[in-house]
Tab-separated table of C-alpha atoms and ligand atoms in Angstrom:
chain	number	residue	atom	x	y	z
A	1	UNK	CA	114.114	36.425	49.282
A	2	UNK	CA	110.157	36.169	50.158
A	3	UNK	CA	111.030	34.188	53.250
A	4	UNK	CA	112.688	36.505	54.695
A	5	UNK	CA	110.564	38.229	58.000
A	6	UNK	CA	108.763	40.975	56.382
A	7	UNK	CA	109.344	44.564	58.824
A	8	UNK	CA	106.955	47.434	58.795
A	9	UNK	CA	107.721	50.793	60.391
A	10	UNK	CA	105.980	52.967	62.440
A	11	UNK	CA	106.689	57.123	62.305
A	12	UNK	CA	108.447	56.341	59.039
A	13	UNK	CA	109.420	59.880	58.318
A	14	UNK	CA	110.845	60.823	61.940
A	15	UNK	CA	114.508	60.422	62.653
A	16	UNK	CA	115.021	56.891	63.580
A	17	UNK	CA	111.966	56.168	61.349
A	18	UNK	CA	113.931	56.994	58.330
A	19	UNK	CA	117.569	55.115	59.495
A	20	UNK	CA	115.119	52.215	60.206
A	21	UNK	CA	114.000	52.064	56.507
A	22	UNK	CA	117.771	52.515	55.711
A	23	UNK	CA	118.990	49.783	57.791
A	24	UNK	CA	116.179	47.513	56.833
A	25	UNK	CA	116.709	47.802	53.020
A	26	UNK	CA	120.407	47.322	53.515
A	27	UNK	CA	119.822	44.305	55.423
A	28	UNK	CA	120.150	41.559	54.046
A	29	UNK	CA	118.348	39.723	56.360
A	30	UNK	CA	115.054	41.410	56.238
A	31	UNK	CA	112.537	42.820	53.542
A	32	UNK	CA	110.561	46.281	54.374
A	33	UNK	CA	106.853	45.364	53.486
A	34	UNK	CA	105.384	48.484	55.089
A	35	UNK	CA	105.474	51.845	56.179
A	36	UNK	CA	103.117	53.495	58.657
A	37	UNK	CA	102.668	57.294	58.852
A	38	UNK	CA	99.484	59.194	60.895
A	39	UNK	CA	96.357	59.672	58.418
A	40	UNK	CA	96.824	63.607	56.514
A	41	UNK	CA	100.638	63.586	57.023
A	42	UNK	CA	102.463	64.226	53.392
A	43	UNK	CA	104.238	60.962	52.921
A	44	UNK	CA	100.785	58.694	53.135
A	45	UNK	CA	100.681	57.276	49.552
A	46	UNK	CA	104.021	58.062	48.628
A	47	UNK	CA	106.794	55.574	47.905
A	48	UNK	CA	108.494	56.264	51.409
A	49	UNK	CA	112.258	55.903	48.886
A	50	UNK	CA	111.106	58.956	46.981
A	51	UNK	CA	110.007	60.555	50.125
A	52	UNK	CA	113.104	60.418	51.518
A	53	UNK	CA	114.431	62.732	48.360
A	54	UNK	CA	115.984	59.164	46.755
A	55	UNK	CA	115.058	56.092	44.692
A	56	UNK	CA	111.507	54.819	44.459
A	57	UNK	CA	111.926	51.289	47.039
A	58	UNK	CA	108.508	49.819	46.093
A	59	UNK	CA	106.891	50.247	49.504
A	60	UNK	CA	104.077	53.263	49.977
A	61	UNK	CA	103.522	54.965	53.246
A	62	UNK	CA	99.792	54.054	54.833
A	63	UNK	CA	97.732	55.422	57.374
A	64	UNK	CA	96.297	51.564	57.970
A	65	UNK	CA	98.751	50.356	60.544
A	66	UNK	CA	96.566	46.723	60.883
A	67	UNK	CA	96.438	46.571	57.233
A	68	UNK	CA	100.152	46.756	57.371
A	69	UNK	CA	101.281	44.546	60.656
A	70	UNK	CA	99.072	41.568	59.182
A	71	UNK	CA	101.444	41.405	56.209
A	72	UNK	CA	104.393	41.747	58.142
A	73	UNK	CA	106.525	39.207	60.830
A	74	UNK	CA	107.988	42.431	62.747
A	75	UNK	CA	107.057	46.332	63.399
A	76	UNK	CA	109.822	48.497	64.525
A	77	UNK	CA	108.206	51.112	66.287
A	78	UNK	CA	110.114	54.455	67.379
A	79	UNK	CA	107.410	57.017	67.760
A	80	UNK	CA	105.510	58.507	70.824
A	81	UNK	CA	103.841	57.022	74.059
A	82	UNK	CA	100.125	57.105	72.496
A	83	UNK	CA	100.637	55.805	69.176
A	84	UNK	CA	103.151	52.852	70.796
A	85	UNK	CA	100.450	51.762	72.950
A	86	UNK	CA	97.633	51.878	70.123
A	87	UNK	CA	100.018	49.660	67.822
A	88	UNK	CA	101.039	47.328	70.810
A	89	UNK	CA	96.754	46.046	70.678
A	90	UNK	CA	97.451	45.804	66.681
A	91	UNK	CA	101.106	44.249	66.439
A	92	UNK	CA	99.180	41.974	69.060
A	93	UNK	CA	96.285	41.060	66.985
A	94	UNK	CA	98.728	40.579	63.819
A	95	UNK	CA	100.813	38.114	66.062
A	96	UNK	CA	103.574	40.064	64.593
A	97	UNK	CA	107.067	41.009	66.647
A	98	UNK	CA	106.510	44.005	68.495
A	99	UNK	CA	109.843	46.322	68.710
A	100	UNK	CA	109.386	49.549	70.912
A	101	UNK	CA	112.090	52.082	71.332
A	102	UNK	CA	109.770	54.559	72.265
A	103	UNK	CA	110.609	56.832	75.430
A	104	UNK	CA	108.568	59.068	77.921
A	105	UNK	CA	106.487	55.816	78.436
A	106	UNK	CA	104.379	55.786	81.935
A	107	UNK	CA	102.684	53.541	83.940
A	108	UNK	CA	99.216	53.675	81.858
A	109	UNK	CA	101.351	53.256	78.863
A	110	UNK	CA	103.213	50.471	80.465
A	111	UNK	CA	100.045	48.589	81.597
A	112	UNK	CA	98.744	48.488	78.363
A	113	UNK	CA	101.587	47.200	77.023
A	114	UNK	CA	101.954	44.163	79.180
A	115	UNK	CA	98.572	43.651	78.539
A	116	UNK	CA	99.348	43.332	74.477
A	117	UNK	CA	102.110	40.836	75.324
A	118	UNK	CA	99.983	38.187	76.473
A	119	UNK	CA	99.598	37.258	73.234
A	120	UNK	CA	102.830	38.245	70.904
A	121	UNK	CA	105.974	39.098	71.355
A	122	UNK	CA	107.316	42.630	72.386
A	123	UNK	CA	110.559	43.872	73.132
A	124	UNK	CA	111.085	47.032	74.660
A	125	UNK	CA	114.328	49.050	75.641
A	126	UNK	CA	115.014	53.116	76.184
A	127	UNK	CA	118.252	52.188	73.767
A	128	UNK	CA	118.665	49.704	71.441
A	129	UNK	CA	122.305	49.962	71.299
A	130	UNK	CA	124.945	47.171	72.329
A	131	UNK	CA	127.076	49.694	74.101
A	132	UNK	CA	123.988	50.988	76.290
A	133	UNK	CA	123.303	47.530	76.810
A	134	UNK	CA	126.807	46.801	78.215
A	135	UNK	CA	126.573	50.083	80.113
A	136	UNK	CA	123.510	49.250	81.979
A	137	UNK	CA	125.277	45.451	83.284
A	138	UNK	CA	128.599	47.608	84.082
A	139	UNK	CA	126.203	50.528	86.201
A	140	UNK	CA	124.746	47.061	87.983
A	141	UNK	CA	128.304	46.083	89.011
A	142	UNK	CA	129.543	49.357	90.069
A	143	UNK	CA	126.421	49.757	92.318
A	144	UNK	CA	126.866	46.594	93.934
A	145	UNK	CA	130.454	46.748	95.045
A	146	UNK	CA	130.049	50.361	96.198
A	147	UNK	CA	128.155	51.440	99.447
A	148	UNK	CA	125.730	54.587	99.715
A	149	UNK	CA	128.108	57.019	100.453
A	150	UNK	CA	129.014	56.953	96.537
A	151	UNK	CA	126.443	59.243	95.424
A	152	UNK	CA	125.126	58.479	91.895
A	153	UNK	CA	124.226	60.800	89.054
A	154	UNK	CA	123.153	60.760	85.763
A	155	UNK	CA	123.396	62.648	83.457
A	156	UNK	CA	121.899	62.764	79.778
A	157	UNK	CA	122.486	65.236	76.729
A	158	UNK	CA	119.856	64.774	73.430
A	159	UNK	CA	118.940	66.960	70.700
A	160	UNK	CA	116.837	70.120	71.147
A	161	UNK	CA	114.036	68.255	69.457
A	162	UNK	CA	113.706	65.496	72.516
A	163	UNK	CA	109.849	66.133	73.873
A	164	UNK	CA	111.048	63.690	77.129
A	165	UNK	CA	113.559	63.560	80.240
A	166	UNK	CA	115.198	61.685	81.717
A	167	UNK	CA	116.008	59.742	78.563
A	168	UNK	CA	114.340	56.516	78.798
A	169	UNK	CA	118.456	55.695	78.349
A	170	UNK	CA	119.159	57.852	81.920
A	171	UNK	CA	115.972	55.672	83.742
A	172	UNK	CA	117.222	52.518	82.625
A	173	UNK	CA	120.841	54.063	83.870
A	174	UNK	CA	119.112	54.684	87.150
A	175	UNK	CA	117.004	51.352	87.429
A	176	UNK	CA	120.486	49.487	87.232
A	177	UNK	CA	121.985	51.165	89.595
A	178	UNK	CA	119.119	50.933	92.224
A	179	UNK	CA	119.163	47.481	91.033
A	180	UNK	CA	122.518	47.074	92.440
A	181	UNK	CA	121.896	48.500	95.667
A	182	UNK	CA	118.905	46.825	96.393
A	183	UNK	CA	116.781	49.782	96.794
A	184	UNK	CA	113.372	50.951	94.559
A	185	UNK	CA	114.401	53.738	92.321
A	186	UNK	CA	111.301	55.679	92.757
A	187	UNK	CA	112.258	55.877	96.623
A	188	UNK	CA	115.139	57.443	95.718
A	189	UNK	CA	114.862	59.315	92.302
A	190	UNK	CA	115.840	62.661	92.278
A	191	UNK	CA	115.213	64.769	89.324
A	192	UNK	CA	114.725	68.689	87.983
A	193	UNK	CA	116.851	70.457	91.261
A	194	UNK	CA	116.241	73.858	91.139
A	195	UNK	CA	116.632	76.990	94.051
A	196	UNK	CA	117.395	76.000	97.823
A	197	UNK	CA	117.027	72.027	97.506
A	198	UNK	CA	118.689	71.251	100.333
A	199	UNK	CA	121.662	69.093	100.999
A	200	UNK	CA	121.747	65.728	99.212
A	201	UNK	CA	120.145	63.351	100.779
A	202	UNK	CA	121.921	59.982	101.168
A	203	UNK	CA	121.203	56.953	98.680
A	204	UNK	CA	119.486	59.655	96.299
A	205	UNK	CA	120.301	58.695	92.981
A	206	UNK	CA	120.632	61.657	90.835
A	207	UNK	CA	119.147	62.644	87.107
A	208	UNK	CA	120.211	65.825	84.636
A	209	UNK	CA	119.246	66.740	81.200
A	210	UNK	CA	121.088	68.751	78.784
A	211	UNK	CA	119.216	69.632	75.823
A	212	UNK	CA	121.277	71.291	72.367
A	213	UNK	CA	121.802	71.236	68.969
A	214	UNK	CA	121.968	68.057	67.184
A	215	UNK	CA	123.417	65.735	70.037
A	216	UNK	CA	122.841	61.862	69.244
A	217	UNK	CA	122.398	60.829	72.611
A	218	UNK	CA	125.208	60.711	75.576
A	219	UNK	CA	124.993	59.471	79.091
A	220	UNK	CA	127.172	59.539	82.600
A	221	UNK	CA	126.730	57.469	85.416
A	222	UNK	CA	129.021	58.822	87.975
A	223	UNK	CA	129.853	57.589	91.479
A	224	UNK	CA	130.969	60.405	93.722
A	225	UNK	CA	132.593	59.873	97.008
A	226	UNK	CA	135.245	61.999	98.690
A	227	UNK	CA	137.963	62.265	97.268
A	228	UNK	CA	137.793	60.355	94.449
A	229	UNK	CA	134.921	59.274	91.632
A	230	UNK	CA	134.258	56.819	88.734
A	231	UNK	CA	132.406	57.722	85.588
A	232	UNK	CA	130.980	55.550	83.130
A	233	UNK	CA	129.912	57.174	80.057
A	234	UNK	CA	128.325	56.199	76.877
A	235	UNK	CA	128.116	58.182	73.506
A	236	UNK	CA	126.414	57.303	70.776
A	237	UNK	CA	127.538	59.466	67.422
A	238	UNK	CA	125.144	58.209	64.875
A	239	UNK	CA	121.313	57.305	64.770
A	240	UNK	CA	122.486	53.702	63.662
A	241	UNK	CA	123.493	52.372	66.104
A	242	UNK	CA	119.628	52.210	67.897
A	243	UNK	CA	118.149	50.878	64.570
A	244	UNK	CA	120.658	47.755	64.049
A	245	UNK	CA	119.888	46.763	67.547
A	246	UNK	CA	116.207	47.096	66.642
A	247	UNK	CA	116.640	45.112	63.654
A	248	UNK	CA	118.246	42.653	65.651
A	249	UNK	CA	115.919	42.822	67.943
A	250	UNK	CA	112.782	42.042	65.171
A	251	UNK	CA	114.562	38.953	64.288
A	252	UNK	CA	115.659	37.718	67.321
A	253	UNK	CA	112.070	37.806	68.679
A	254	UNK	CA	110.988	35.054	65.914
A	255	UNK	CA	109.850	31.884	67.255
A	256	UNK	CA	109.943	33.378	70.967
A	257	UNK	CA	107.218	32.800	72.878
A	258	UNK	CA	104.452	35.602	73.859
A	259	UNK	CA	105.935	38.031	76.712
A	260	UNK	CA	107.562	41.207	77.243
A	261	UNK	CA	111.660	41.375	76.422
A	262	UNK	CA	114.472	43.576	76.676
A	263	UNK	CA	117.801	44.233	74.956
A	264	UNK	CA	119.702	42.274	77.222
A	265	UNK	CA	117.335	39.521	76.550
A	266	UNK	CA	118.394	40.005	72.696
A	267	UNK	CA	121.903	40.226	73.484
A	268	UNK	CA	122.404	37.168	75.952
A	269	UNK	CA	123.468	40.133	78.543
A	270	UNK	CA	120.373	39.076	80.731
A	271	UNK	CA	121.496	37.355	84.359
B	1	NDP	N1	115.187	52.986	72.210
B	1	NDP	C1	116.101	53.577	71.452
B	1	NDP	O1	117.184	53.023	71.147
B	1	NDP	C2	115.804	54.934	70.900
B	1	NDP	C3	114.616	55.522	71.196
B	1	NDP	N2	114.263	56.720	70.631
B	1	NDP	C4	112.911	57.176	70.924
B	1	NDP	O2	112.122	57.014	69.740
B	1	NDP	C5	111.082	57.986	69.707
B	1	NDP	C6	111.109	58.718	68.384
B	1	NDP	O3	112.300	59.463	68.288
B	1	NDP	P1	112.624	60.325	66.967
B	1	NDP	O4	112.651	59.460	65.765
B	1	NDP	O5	113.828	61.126	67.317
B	1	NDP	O6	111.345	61.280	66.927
B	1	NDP	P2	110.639	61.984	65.673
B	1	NDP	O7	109.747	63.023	66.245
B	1	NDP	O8	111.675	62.372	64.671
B	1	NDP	O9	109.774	60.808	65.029
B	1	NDP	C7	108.608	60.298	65.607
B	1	NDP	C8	107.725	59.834	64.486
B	1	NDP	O10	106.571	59.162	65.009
B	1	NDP	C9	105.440	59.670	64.333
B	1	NDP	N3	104.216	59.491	65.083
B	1	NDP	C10	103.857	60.039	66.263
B	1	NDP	N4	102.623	59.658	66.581
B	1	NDP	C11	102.192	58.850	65.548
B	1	NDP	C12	100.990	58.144	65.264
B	1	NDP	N5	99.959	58.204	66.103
B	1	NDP	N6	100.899	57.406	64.137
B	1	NDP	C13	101.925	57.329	63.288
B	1	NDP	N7	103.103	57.996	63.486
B	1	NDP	C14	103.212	58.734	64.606
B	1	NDP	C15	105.770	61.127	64.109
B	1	NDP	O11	104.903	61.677	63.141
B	1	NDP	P3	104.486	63.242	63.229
B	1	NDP	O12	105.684	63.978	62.748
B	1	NDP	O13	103.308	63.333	62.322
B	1	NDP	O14	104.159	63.534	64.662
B	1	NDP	C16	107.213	61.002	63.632
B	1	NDP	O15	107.279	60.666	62.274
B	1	NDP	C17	111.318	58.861	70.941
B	1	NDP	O16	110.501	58.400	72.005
B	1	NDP	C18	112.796	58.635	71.268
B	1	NDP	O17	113.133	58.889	72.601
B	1	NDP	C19	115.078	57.368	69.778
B	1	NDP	C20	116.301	56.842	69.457
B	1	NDP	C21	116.771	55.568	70.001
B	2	LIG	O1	115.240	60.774	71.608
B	2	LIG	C1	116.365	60.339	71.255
B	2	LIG	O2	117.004	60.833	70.322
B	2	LIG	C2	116.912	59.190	71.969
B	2	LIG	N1	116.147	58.615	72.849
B	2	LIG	C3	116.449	57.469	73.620
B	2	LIG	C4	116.387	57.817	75.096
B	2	LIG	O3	115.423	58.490	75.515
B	2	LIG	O4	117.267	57.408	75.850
B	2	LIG	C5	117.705	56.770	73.189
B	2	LIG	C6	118.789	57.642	72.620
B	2	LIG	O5	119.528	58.194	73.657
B	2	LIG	C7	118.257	58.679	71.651
């Protein structure tokens, strides 16, 4: 049982932080040795089980994030841009597996990040999830066999609590897609349309956010010609799905040597 990799998460109480510490303790594959919440919040120095309005699971929240990776093998990490990059330095110095599903990333963030995986492991996806995964090789495809004048759109509906758009899902959408074409998506990302824009330009790949209620997290890629158009569409119903793929992920990366990874890494999807 004790050799089993020892996981600590990051924004415990948040929404995939608390279907992480489900999936962990129902894995048998894993132990949960930590949990890491910001110093004041309300579940610091309480049994994260009880917390969660359920059984005590013997593991108490902390504010000490280093304290906590140095004990552990993995962090799953699913929390915002600023904290990810301050835990990337500590995951780093704990030489423990570095998981990041955290969105709304930029190019500081990113930097930093790369910088951390000199030294340990990190893997790092906008969506864990093996159908995502298998969407993003399929949007590849699609965009090679088909020529410019198939425009392509995204589009991406989340919750009303998402703080970021795209979805780091709809960029990685997008990437694969330019990908495909053989052109740099920042040359030809269009996002936020709004009053006379214009006619579409040619090559412009597209992005749209729909934000309501309590939506999981569902995504479009559609290729529009005239006349006809294919759609590819992913939709995820339940929170699960993102933190067995990060699971997956944490174990996956054991033994792996320092660098930055992605799902399709984990999955054997990479070409
Ligand atoms: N890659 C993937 O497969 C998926 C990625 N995501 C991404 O994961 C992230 C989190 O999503 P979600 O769970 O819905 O968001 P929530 O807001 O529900 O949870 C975020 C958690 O992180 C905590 N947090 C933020 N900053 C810190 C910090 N400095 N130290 C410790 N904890 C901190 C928050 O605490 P507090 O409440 O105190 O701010 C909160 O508990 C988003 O970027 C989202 O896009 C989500 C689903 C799947
Ligand atoms: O914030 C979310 O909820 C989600 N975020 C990720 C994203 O930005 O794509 C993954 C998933 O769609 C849920």
């Amino acid at each position: 049982m004790t050799d089993l990799p020892g996981i600590v998460i990051t924004g415990a109480s948040g929404r995939m932080g608390q279907m992480l510490i489900r999936t962990v303790l129902a894995s048998d594959r894993a132990r949960l040795v930590g949990c890491v919440e910001r110093a004041g919040h309300a579940w610091v120095g309480r049994d994260v089980g009880e917390a969660m309005g359920g059984a005590a699971v013997g593991v108490v929240a902390t504010d000490d994030p280093l304290e906590a990776f140095a004990r552990a093998q993995a962090v799953l990490d699913f929390t915002a841009p600023a904290a990810t990059v301050e835990f990337a330095a500590l995951a780093a110095q704990a030489r423990a597996v570095h998981v990041i599903g955290t969105t709304g990333l930029e190019a500081e963030h990113l930097h930093k990040i790369a910088w951390a995986a000199h030294h340990a492991v990190i893997v790092r996806a906008g969506n864990m999830s093996l159908g995502v995964n298998l969407l993003v090789q399929m949007t590849k495809k699609v965009a090679q066999a088909l020529d410019a004048d198939w425009d392509v759109e995204v589009v991406e509906a989340h919750h009303r609590r998402k703080v970021d758009a795209p979805s780091g899902t709809a960029l990685m959408l997008g990437q694969a897609a330019a990908d495909g074409r053989g052109v740099d998506l920042a040359a030809v990302r269009d996002a936020g349309r709004d009053g006379i824009t214009g006619v579409r330009r040619l090559g412009d790949i597209g992005f749209s956010s729909i934000r309501g209620g309590d939506i999981v997290g569902e995504h479009d890629v559609i290729f529009a010609a005239d006349g006809e158009r294919v759609v590819l569409r992913h939709i995820a119903t339940d929170r699960s799905v993102f933190a067995r793929g990060a699971l997956r992920a944490a174990l996956w990366g054991q033994g792996q040597k320092p660098g930055e990874y992605d799902m399709l890494d984990v999955l054997g999807l990479s070409e």
